[in-house]
Amino acid sequence: MIDAHHLPNEIPGEQVVYFLRRHPITISNLIIGFGAMLVAPFAVFGILYAFMPEVVRDARLFPLIVIGGSIFFLFAWLFLFQAFIDYYLDMWIVTNKRILDIEQTGLFNRRVSELRLYRIQDVTATVNGALHTVFNYGNVEIQTAGEKERFDFEDVPNPNQVAKVVMQLAELDRKEHLDEAVEEFGVPDKMPKPTVK
Amino acid sequence: MVSFIYLFYAWLIAVALFSLLAAFTSIIALRFGLSSFGTYMTTAVFLAVSVLVIVLVGGFAMTVDWSQTVNLFPASAPTLGL
Protein backbone atom coordinates (compact mmCIF):
# COMPACT_ATOMS: atom_id res chain seq x y z
CA MET A 1 0.00 0.00 0.00
CA ILE A 2 1.04 3.60 -0.45
CA ASP A 3 1.67 5.08 2.96
CA ALA A 4 1.17 8.85 3.15
CA HIS A 5 4.05 9.10 5.63
CA HIS A 6 6.43 6.82 3.73
CA LEU A 7 6.18 7.43 -0.01
CA PRO A 8 8.14 5.21 -2.41
CA ASN A 9 11.80 6.36 -2.75
CA GLU A 10 11.23 8.94 -0.05
CA ILE A 11 13.48 12.02 -0.08
CA PRO A 12 14.76 13.28 3.31
CA GLY A 13 12.62 16.17 4.60
CA GLU A 14 9.80 15.35 2.19
CA GLN A 15 6.27 16.33 3.25
CA VAL A 16 3.05 15.60 1.39
CA VAL A 17 1.17 18.75 0.36
CA TYR A 18 -1.62 17.34 -1.82
CA PHE A 19 -3.17 13.98 -2.60
CA LEU A 20 -5.12 14.65 -5.79
CA ARG A 21 -7.64 12.54 -7.68
CA ARG A 22 -10.06 13.40 -10.44
CA HIS A 23 -13.16 15.17 -9.12
CA PRO A 24 -15.80 12.56 -8.07
CA ILE A 25 -18.28 14.18 -10.49
CA THR A 26 -16.22 12.72 -13.36
CA ILE A 27 -17.29 9.18 -12.43
CA SER A 28 -20.94 10.04 -11.75
CA ASN A 29 -22.03 8.72 -15.19
CA LEU A 30 -20.31 5.43 -14.48
CA ILE A 31 -21.90 5.11 -11.03
CA ILE A 32 -25.37 5.93 -12.37
CA GLY A 33 -24.93 3.39 -15.21
CA PHE A 34 -23.73 0.57 -12.99
CA GLY A 35 -26.26 1.57 -10.29
CA ALA A 36 -29.04 1.06 -12.85
CA MET A 37 -27.55 -2.34 -13.73
CA LEU A 38 -27.52 -3.33 -10.05
CA VAL A 39 -31.17 -2.36 -9.64
CA ALA A 40 -32.22 -4.10 -12.89
CA PRO A 41 -32.59 -7.68 -11.48
CA PHE A 42 -34.78 -6.40 -8.63
CA ALA A 43 -36.81 -4.27 -11.05
CA VAL A 44 -37.36 -7.25 -13.39
CA PHE A 45 -38.40 -9.38 -10.43
CA GLY A 46 -40.81 -6.64 -9.27
CA ILE A 47 -42.33 -6.34 -12.75
CA LEU A 48 -42.75 -10.12 -13.03
CA TYR A 49 -44.29 -10.25 -9.56
CA ALA A 50 -46.73 -7.45 -10.40
CA PHE A 51 -47.77 -8.44 -13.91
CA MET A 52 -46.95 -12.16 -14.26
CA PRO A 53 -47.16 -13.61 -10.73
CA GLU A 54 -47.58 -17.14 -12.13
CA VAL A 55 -43.98 -17.02 -13.40
CA VAL A 56 -42.66 -16.07 -9.96
CA ARG A 57 -44.73 -18.76 -8.26
CA ASP A 58 -43.68 -21.44 -10.75
CA ALA A 59 -41.50 -23.92 -8.83
CA ARG A 60 -39.34 -24.51 -11.93
CA LEU A 61 -38.96 -20.96 -13.22
CA PHE A 62 -38.36 -19.19 -9.93
CA PRO A 63 -34.94 -20.84 -9.28
CA LEU A 64 -33.88 -19.87 -12.80
CA ILE A 65 -34.87 -16.24 -12.16
CA VAL A 66 -33.00 -16.15 -8.83
CA ILE A 67 -29.85 -17.80 -10.18
CA GLY A 68 -29.76 -15.72 -13.38
CA GLY A 69 -30.50 -12.53 -11.46
CA SER A 70 -27.80 -13.24 -8.87
CA ILE A 71 -25.12 -13.79 -11.52
CA PHE A 72 -26.12 -10.59 -13.31
CA PHE A 73 -26.03 -8.67 -10.02
CA LEU A 74 -22.66 -10.11 -8.94
CA PHE A 75 -20.92 -9.24 -12.21
CA ALA A 76 -22.48 -5.74 -12.33
CA TRP A 77 -21.23 -5.27 -8.74
CA LEU A 78 -17.74 -6.49 -9.73
CA PHE A 79 -17.55 -4.18 -12.75
CA LEU A 80 -18.72 -1.24 -10.61
CA PHE A 81 -15.94 -1.95 -8.11
CA GLN A 82 -13.36 -2.31 -10.89
CA ALA A 83 -14.46 1.03 -12.39
CA PHE A 84 -14.16 2.60 -8.93
CA ILE A 85 -10.67 1.10 -8.45
CA ASP A 86 -9.65 2.46 -11.85
CA TYR A 87 -10.67 5.93 -10.61
CA TYR A 88 -9.42 5.52 -7.04
CA LEU A 89 -5.92 4.27 -7.88
CA ASP A 90 -5.21 7.15 -10.30
CA MET A 91 -3.65 9.86 -8.18
CA TRP A 92 -1.18 12.69 -8.12
CA ILE A 93 0.85 13.20 -4.97
CA VAL A 94 2.41 16.65 -4.56
CA THR A 95 5.12 16.94 -1.94
CA ASN A 96 7.51 19.79 -1.14
CA LYS A 97 10.18 17.96 -3.20
CA ARG A 98 8.47 16.24 -6.13
CA ILE A 99 5.27 15.18 -7.86
CA LEU A 100 4.25 11.53 -8.22
CA ASP A 101 1.86 10.67 -11.05
CA ILE A 102 0.30 7.24 -10.47
CA GLU A 103 -1.93 5.93 -13.24
CA GLN A 104 -3.85 2.67 -13.11
CA THR A 105 -5.25 1.39 -16.42
CA GLY A 106 -7.45 -1.67 -16.01
CA LEU A 107 -6.43 -4.24 -13.43
CA PHE A 108 -2.90 -5.06 -14.42
CA ASN A 109 -1.45 -1.90 -15.98
CA ARG A 110 0.12 0.69 -13.74
CA ARG A 111 2.46 3.58 -14.47
CA VAL A 112 4.29 5.70 -11.89
CA SER A 113 6.11 8.88 -13.02
CA GLU A 114 8.10 11.19 -10.82
CA LEU A 115 9.01 14.83 -11.33
CA ARG A 116 11.36 16.87 -9.15
CA LEU A 117 9.87 20.29 -8.45
CA TYR A 118 12.98 22.27 -9.42
CA ARG A 119 12.56 20.97 -12.98
CA ILE A 120 9.19 22.68 -13.39
CA GLN A 121 9.20 25.53 -15.90
CA ASP A 122 5.58 26.59 -16.06
CA VAL A 123 2.22 25.69 -14.50
CA THR A 124 -1.15 26.37 -16.17
CA ALA A 125 -4.62 25.78 -14.73
CA THR A 126 -7.59 25.45 -17.09
CA VAL A 127 -11.30 25.27 -16.25
CA ASN A 128 -13.32 24.66 -19.40
CA GLY A 129 -17.08 24.15 -19.46
CA ALA A 130 -20.13 24.87 -17.34
CA LEU A 131 -19.90 21.75 -15.19
CA HIS A 132 -16.20 22.37 -14.52
CA THR A 133 -16.95 25.96 -13.51
CA VAL A 134 -19.88 25.06 -11.24
CA PHE A 135 -18.00 22.28 -9.45
CA ASN A 136 -14.63 24.07 -9.67
CA TYR A 137 -12.51 21.36 -11.24
CA GLY A 138 -10.19 21.31 -14.23
CA ASN A 139 -6.74 20.50 -15.55
CA VAL A 140 -3.35 21.60 -14.30
CA GLU A 141 -0.64 21.41 -16.97
CA ILE A 142 2.93 21.39 -15.79
CA GLN A 143 5.71 22.12 -18.28
CA THR A 144 8.98 20.54 -17.35
CA ALA A 145 12.53 20.52 -18.53
CA GLY A 146 12.59 16.72 -18.46
CA GLU A 147 12.22 14.16 -21.19
CA LYS A 148 8.49 13.97 -20.56
CA GLU A 149 7.81 17.62 -21.26
CA ARG A 150 4.28 17.83 -19.88
CA PHE A 151 2.76 16.54 -16.68
CA ASP A 152 -1.02 16.83 -16.49
CA PHE A 153 -3.36 16.65 -13.52
CA GLU A 154 -6.74 15.88 -15.10
CA ASP A 155 -10.05 17.11 -13.68
CA VAL A 156 -8.67 17.86 -10.23
CA PRO A 157 -10.64 19.99 -7.74
CA ASN A 158 -9.48 23.63 -7.21
CA PRO A 159 -7.05 23.70 -10.19
CA ASN A 160 -6.12 27.38 -9.73
CA GLN A 161 -5.18 26.86 -6.09
CA VAL A 162 -3.22 23.70 -6.96
CA ALA A 163 -1.34 25.49 -9.76
CA LYS A 164 -0.45 28.37 -7.44
CA VAL A 165 0.82 26.06 -4.69
CA VAL A 166 2.82 23.91 -7.15
CA MET A 167 4.48 27.06 -8.55
CA GLN A 168 5.36 28.28 -5.06
CA LEU A 169 6.76 24.88 -4.08
CA ALA A 170 8.77 24.78 -7.32
CA GLU A 171 10.28 28.20 -6.54
CA LEU A 172 11.29 27.06 -3.06
CA ASP A 173 12.76 23.80 -4.36
CA ARG A 174 14.68 25.66 -7.08
CA LYS A 175 16.37 27.76 -4.37
CA GLU A 176 17.41 24.55 -2.61
CA HIS A 177 18.72 23.04 -5.83
CA LEU A 178 20.28 26.14 -7.33
CA ASP A 179 23.14 24.26 -8.97
CA GLU A 180 20.85 21.78 -10.73
CA ALA A 181 18.41 24.55 -11.69
CA VAL A 182 21.18 26.71 -13.21
CA GLU A 183 22.46 23.69 -15.13
CA GLU A 184 18.92 23.01 -16.36
CA PHE A 185 17.67 26.53 -17.19
CA GLY A 186 20.80 28.70 -17.33
CA VAL A 187 21.70 31.75 -15.20
CA PRO A 188 18.72 34.07 -14.53
CA ASP A 189 19.04 37.68 -15.83
CA LYS A 190 18.75 39.17 -12.35
CA MET A 191 21.74 37.26 -11.06
CA PRO A 192 24.90 39.43 -10.99
CA LYS A 193 27.40 38.25 -13.54
CA PRO A 194 30.98 37.79 -12.40
CA THR A 195 33.25 40.62 -13.50
CA VAL A 196 36.84 40.14 -14.60
CA LYS A 197 39.29 42.76 -13.46
CA MET B 1 -35.03 -31.16 -21.77
CA VAL B 2 -32.23 -29.86 -19.56
CA SER B 3 -31.60 -31.20 -16.10
CA PHE B 4 -31.70 -28.50 -13.43
CA ILE B 5 -28.44 -29.77 -12.04
CA TYR B 6 -26.58 -28.44 -15.12
CA LEU B 7 -27.97 -24.97 -14.41
CA PHE B 8 -26.71 -25.30 -10.86
CA TYR B 9 -23.26 -26.30 -12.17
CA ALA B 10 -23.33 -23.29 -14.51
CA TRP B 11 -24.12 -21.07 -11.52
CA LEU B 12 -21.24 -22.61 -9.54
CA ILE B 13 -18.81 -21.98 -12.43
CA ALA B 14 -20.01 -18.36 -12.74
CA VAL B 15 -19.61 -17.86 -8.96
CA ALA B 16 -16.11 -19.38 -9.09
CA LEU B 17 -15.13 -17.02 -11.94
CA PHE B 18 -16.62 -14.09 -10.04
CA SER B 19 -14.71 -15.08 -6.88
CA LEU B 20 -11.43 -15.25 -8.78
CA LEU B 21 -11.91 -11.82 -10.37
CA ALA B 22 -13.15 -10.36 -7.08
CA ALA B 23 -10.06 -11.69 -5.28
CA PHE B 24 -7.73 -10.18 -7.94
CA THR B 25 -9.52 -6.83 -7.78
CA SER B 26 -9.48 -6.71 -3.98
CA ILE B 27 -5.77 -7.61 -3.84
CA ILE B 28 -4.97 -4.84 -6.34
CA ALA B 29 -7.09 -2.33 -4.37
CA LEU B 30 -5.28 -3.19 -1.14
CA ARG B 31 -1.82 -3.58 -2.72
CA PHE B 32 -1.75 -0.31 -4.67
CA GLY B 33 -4.33 1.82 -2.86
CA LEU B 34 -3.54 4.56 -0.43
CA SER B 35 -3.25 3.31 3.14
CA SER B 36 -6.46 4.91 4.35
CA PHE B 37 -9.86 4.18 5.85
CA GLY B 38 -11.50 4.75 2.43
CA THR B 39 -9.49 1.95 0.79
CA TYR B 40 -10.24 -0.58 3.55
CA MET B 41 -13.89 0.49 3.77
CA THR B 42 -14.69 0.25 0.04
CA THR B 43 -12.94 -3.13 -0.28
CA ALA B 44 -14.74 -4.45 2.82
CA VAL B 45 -18.13 -3.27 1.51
CA PHE B 46 -17.46 -4.88 -1.87
CA LEU B 47 -16.49 -8.20 -0.30
CA ALA B 48 -19.31 -8.12 2.28
CA VAL B 49 -22.04 -7.54 -0.34
CA SER B 50 -20.53 -10.23 -2.60
CA VAL B 51 -20.40 -12.81 0.19
CA LEU B 52 -23.92 -11.89 1.33
CA VAL B 53 -25.39 -12.42 -2.15
CA ILE B 54 -23.53 -15.71 -2.66
CA VAL B 55 -24.56 -17.01 0.79
CA LEU B 56 -28.23 -15.98 0.32
CA VAL B 57 -28.50 -17.48 -3.16
CA GLY B 58 -26.52 -20.56 -2.05
CA GLY B 59 -28.94 -21.00 0.87
CA PHE B 60 -31.85 -20.72 -1.53
CA ALA B 61 -30.18 -23.24 -3.88
CA MET B 62 -30.14 -25.81 -1.04
CA THR B 63 -33.95 -25.74 -1.02
CA VAL B 64 -34.35 -26.34 -4.78
CA ASP B 65 -35.01 -29.80 -6.20
CA TRP B 66 -32.18 -29.98 -8.74
CA SER B 67 -33.25 -33.42 -10.05
CA GLN B 68 -36.13 -31.96 -12.08
CA THR B 69 -35.78 -31.12 -15.76
CA VAL B 70 -36.85 -28.13 -17.77
CA ASN B 71 -37.31 -27.49 -21.48
CA LEU B 72 -36.00 -23.96 -21.47
CA PHE B 73 -37.83 -22.42 -24.44
CA PRO B 74 -40.87 -24.31 -25.70
CA ALA B 75 -42.15 -25.40 -22.26
CA SER B 76 -41.83 -21.94 -20.76
CA ALA B 77 -43.57 -20.21 -23.67
CA PRO B 78 -47.15 -21.00 -22.59
CA THR B 79 -46.32 -20.16 -18.98
CA LEU B 80 -44.87 -16.83 -20.07
CA GLY B 81 -47.98 -16.22 -22.20
CA LEU B 82 -46.01 -16.19 -25.46
Coordinates of C-alpha atoms in Angstrom, one line a residue:
Chain A
M1 CA 0.0 0.0 0.0
I2 CA 1.0 3.6 -0.5
D3 CA 1.7 5.1 3.0
A4 CA 1.2 8.9 3.1
H5 CA 4.1 9.1 5.6
H6 CA 6.4 6.8 3.7
L7 CA 6.2 7.4 0.0
P8 CA 8.1 5.2 -2.4
N9 CA 11.8 6.4 -2.8
E10 CA 11.2 8.9 -0.1
I11 CA 13.5 12.0 -0.1
P12 CA 14.8 13.3 3.3
G13 CA 12.6 16.2 4.6
E14 CA 9.8 15.4 2.2
Q15 CA 6.3 16.3 3.2
V16 CA 3.0 15.6 1.4
V17 CA 1.2 18.7 0.4
Y18 CA -1.6 17.3 -1.8
F19 CA -3.2 14.0 -2.6
L20 CA -5.1 14.7 -5.8
R21 CA -7.6 12.5 -7.7
R22 CA -10.1 13.4 -10.4
H23 CA -13.2 15.2 -9.1
P24 CA -15.8 12.6 -8.1
I25 CA -18.3 14.2 -10.5
T26 CA -16.2 12.7 -13.4
I27 CA -17.3 9.2 -12.4
S28 CA -20.9 10.0 -11.7
N29 CA -22.0 8.7 -15.2
L30 CA -20.3 5.4 -14.5
I31 CA -21.9 5.1 -11.0
I32 CA -25.4 5.9 -12.4
G33 CA -24.9 3.4 -15.2
F34 CA -23.7 0.6 -13.0
G35 CA -26.3 1.6 -10.3
A36 CA -29.0 1.1 -12.8
M37 CA -27.6 -2.3 -13.7
L38 CA -27.5 -3.3 -10.1
V39 CA -31.2 -2.4 -9.6
A40 CA -32.2 -4.1 -12.9
P41 CA -32.6 -7.7 -11.5
F42 CA -34.8 -6.4 -8.6
A43 CA -36.8 -4.3 -11.1
V44 CA -37.4 -7.3 -13.4
F45 CA -38.4 -9.4 -10.4
G46 CA -40.8 -6.6 -9.3
I47 CA -42.3 -6.3 -12.8
L48 CA -42.8 -10.1 -13.0
Y49 CA -44.3 -10.2 -9.6
A50 CA -46.7 -7.5 -10.4
F51 CA -47.8 -8.4 -13.9
M52 CA -46.9 -12.2 -14.3
P53 CA -47.2 -13.6 -10.7
E54 CA -47.6 -17.1 -12.1
V55 CA -44.0 -17.0 -13.4
V56 CA -42.7 -16.1 -10.0
R57 CA -44.7 -18.8 -8.3
D58 CA -43.7 -21.4 -10.8
A59 CA -41.5 -23.9 -8.8
R60 CA -39.3 -24.5 -11.9
L61 CA -39.0 -21.0 -13.2
F62 CA -38.4 -19.2 -9.9
P63 CA -34.9 -20.8 -9.3
L64 CA -33.9 -19.9 -12.8
I65 CA -34.9 -16.2 -12.2
V66 CA -33.0 -16.2 -8.8
I67 CA -29.9 -17.8 -10.2
G68 CA -29.8 -15.7 -13.4
G69 CA -30.5 -12.5 -11.5
S70 CA -27.8 -13.2 -8.9
I71 CA -25.1 -13.8 -11.5
F72 CA -26.1 -10.6 -13.3
F73 CA -26.0 -8.7 -10.0
L74 CA -22.7 -10.1 -8.9
F75 CA -20.9 -9.2 -12.2
A76 CA -22.5 -5.7 -12.3
W77 CA -21.2 -5.3 -8.7
L78 CA -17.7 -6.5 -9.7
F79 CA -17.5 -4.2 -12.8
L80 CA -18.7 -1.2 -10.6
F81 CA -15.9 -1.9 -8.1
Q82 CA -13.4 -2.3 -10.9
A83 CA -14.5 1.0 -12.4
F84 CA -14.2 2.6 -8.9
I85 CA -10.7 1.1 -8.4
D86 CA -9.6 2.5 -11.9
Y87 CA -10.7 5.9 -10.6
Y88 CA -9.4 5.5 -7.0
L89 CA -5.9 4.3 -7.9
D90 CA -5.2 7.2 -10.3
M91 CA -3.6 9.9 -8.2
W92 CA -1.2 12.7 -8.1
I93 CA 0.8 13.2 -5.0
V94 CA 2.4 16.6 -4.6
T95 CA 5.1 16.9 -1.9
N96 CA 7.5 19.8 -1.1
K97 CA 10.2 18.0 -3.2
R98 CA 8.5 16.2 -6.1
I99 CA 5.3 15.2 -7.9
L100 CA 4.3 11.5 -8.2
D101 CA 1.9 10.7 -11.1
I102 CA 0.3 7.2 -10.5
E103 CA -1.9 5.9 -13.2
Q104 CA -3.8 2.7 -13.1
T105 CA -5.3 1.4 -16.4
G106 CA -7.5 -1.7 -16.0
L107 CA -6.4 -4.2 -13.4
F108 CA -2.9 -5.1 -14.4
N109 CA -1.4 -1.9 -16.0
R110 CA 0.1 0.7 -13.7
R111 CA 2.5 3.6 -14.5
V112 CA 4.3 5.7 -11.9
S113 CA 6.1 8.9 -13.0
E114 CA 8.1 11.2 -10.8
L115 CA 9.0 14.8 -11.3
R116 CA 11.4 16.9 -9.1
L117 CA 9.9 20.3 -8.4
Y118 CA 13.0 22.3 -9.4
R119 CA 12.6 21.0 -13.0
I120 CA 9.2 22.7 -13.4
Q121 CA 9.2 25.5 -15.9
D122 CA 5.6 26.6 -16.1
V123 CA 2.2 25.7 -14.5
T124 CA -1.2 26.4 -16.2
A125 CA -4.6 25.8 -14.7
T126 CA -7.6 25.5 -17.1
V127 CA -11.3 25.3 -16.2
N128 CA -13.3 24.7 -19.4
G129 CA -17.1 24.2 -19.5
A130 CA -20.1 24.9 -17.3
L131 CA -19.9 21.7 -15.2
H132 CA -16.2 22.4 -14.5
T133 CA -17.0 26.0 -13.5
V134 CA -19.9 25.1 -11.2
F135 CA -18.0 22.3 -9.4
N136 CA -14.6 24.1 -9.7
Y137 CA -12.5 21.4 -11.2
G138 CA -10.2 21.3 -14.2
N139 CA -6.7 20.5 -15.5
V140 CA -3.4 21.6 -14.3
E141 CA -0.6 21.4 -17.0
I142 CA 2.9 21.4 -15.8
Q143 CA 5.7 22.1 -18.3
T144 CA 9.0 20.5 -17.3
A145 CA 12.5 20.5 -18.5
G146 CA 12.6 16.7 -18.5
E147 CA 12.2 14.2 -21.2
K148 CA 8.5 14.0 -20.6
E149 CA 7.8 17.6 -21.3
R150 CA 4.3 17.8 -19.9
F151 CA 2.8 16.5 -16.7
D152 CA -1.0 16.8 -16.5
F153 CA -3.4 16.7 -13.5
E154 CA -6.7 15.9 -15.1
D155 CA -10.0 17.1 -13.7
V156 CA -8.7 17.9 -10.2
P157 CA -10.6 20.0 -7.7
N158 CA -9.5 23.6 -7.2
P159 CA -7.0 23.7 -10.2
N160 CA -6.1 27.4 -9.7
Q161 CA -5.2 26.9 -6.1
V162 CA -3.2 23.7 -7.0
A163 CA -1.3 25.5 -9.8
K164 CA -0.5 28.4 -7.4
V165 CA 0.8 26.1 -4.7
V166 CA 2.8 23.9 -7.1
M167 CA 4.5 27.1 -8.6
Q168 CA 5.4 28.3 -5.1
L169 CA 6.8 24.9 -4.1
A170 CA 8.8 24.8 -7.3
E171 CA 10.3 28.2 -6.5
L172 CA 11.3 27.1 -3.1
D173 CA 12.8 23.8 -4.4
R174 CA 14.7 25.7 -7.1
K175 CA 16.4 27.8 -4.4
E176 CA 17.4 24.6 -2.6
H177 CA 18.7 23.0 -5.8
L178 CA 20.3 26.1 -7.3
D179 CA 23.1 24.3 -9.0
E180 CA 20.9 21.8 -10.7
A181 CA 18.4 24.6 -11.7
V182 CA 21.2 26.7 -13.2
E183 CA 22.5 23.7 -15.1
E184 CA 18.9 23.0 -16.4
F185 CA 17.7 26.5 -17.2
G186 CA 20.8 28.7 -17.3
V187 CA 21.7 31.8 -15.2
P188 CA 18.7 34.1 -14.5
D189 CA 19.0 37.7 -15.8
K190 CA 18.7 39.2 -12.4
M191 CA 21.7 37.3 -11.1
P192 CA 24.9 39.4 -11.0
K193 CA 27.4 38.3 -13.5
P194 CA 31.0 37.8 -12.4
T195 CA 33.3 40.6 -13.5
V196 CA 36.8 40.1 -14.6
K197 CA 39.3 42.8 -13.5
Chain B
M1 CA -35.0 -31.2 -21.8
V2 CA -32.2 -29.9 -19.6
S3 CA -31.6 -31.2 -16.1
F4 CA -31.7 -28.5 -13.4
I5 CA -28.4 -29.8 -12.0
Y6 CA -26.6 -28.4 -15.1
L7 CA -28.0 -25.0 -14.4
F8 CA -26.7 -25.3 -10.9
Y9 CA -23.3 -26.3 -12.2
A10 CA -23.3 -23.3 -14.5
W11 CA -24.1 -21.1 -11.5
L12 CA -21.2 -22.6 -9.5
I13 CA -18.8 -22.0 -12.4
A14 CA -20.0 -18.4 -12.7
V15 CA -19.6 -17.9 -9.0
A16 CA -16.1 -19.4 -9.1
L17 CA -15.1 -17.0 -11.9
F18 CA -16.6 -14.1 -10.0
S19 CA -14.7 -15.1 -6.9
L20 CA -11.4 -15.2 -8.8
L21 CA -11.9 -11.8 -10.4
A22 CA -13.2 -10.4 -7.1
A23 CA -10.1 -11.7 -5.3
F24 CA -7.7 -10.2 -7.9
T25 CA -9.5 -6.8 -7.8
S26 CA -9.5 -6.7 -4.0
I27 CA -5.8 -7.6 -3.8
I28 CA -5.0 -4.8 -6.3
A29 CA -7.1 -2.3 -4.4
L30 CA -5.3 -3.2 -1.1
R31 CA -1.8 -3.6 -2.7
F32 CA -1.8 -0.3 -4.7
G33 CA -4.3 1.8 -2.9
L34 CA -3.5 4.6 -0.4
S35 CA -3.3 3.3 3.1
S36 CA -6.5 4.9 4.3
F37 CA -9.9 4.2 5.8
G38 CA -11.5 4.7 2.4
T39 CA -9.5 1.9 0.8
Y40 CA -10.2 -0.6 3.6
M41 CA -13.9 0.5 3.8
T42 CA -14.7 0.2 0.0
T43 CA -12.9 -3.1 -0.3
A44 CA -14.7 -4.4 2.8
V45 CA -18.1 -3.3 1.5
F46 CA -17.5 -4.9 -1.9
L47 CA -16.5 -8.2 -0.3
A48 CA -19.3 -8.1 2.3
V49 CA -22.0 -7.5 -0.3
S50 CA -20.5 -10.2 -2.6
V51 CA -20.4 -12.8 0.2
L52 CA -23.9 -11.9 1.3
V53 CA -25.4 -12.4 -2.2
I54 CA -23.5 -15.7 -2.7
V55 CA -24.6 -17.0 0.8
L56 CA -28.2 -16.0 0.3
V57 CA -28.5 -17.5 -3.2
G58 CA -26.5 -20.6 -2.0
G59 CA -28.9 -21.0 0.9
F60 CA -31.8 -20.7 -1.5
A61 CA -30.2 -23.2 -3.9
M62 CA -30.1 -25.8 -1.0
T63 CA -34.0 -25.7 -1.0
V64 CA -34.4 -26.3 -4.8
D65 CA -35.0 -29.8 -6.2
W66 CA -32.2 -30.0 -8.7
S67 CA -33.3 -33.4 -10.0
Q68 CA -36.1 -32.0 -12.1
T69 CA -35.8 -31.1 -15.8
V70 CA -36.8 -28.1 -17.8
N71 CA -37.3 -27.5 -21.5
L72 CA -36.0 -24.0 -21.5
F73 CA -37.8 -22.4 -24.4
P74 CA -40.9 -24.3 -25.7
A75 CA -42.2 -25.4 -22.3
S76 CA -41.8 -21.9 -20.8
A77 CA -43.6 -20.2 -23.7
P78 CA -47.2 -21.0 -22.6
T79 CA -46.3 -20.2 -19.0
L80 CA -44.9 -16.8 -20.1
G81 CA -48.0 -16.2 -22.2
L82 CA -46.0 -16.2 -25.5

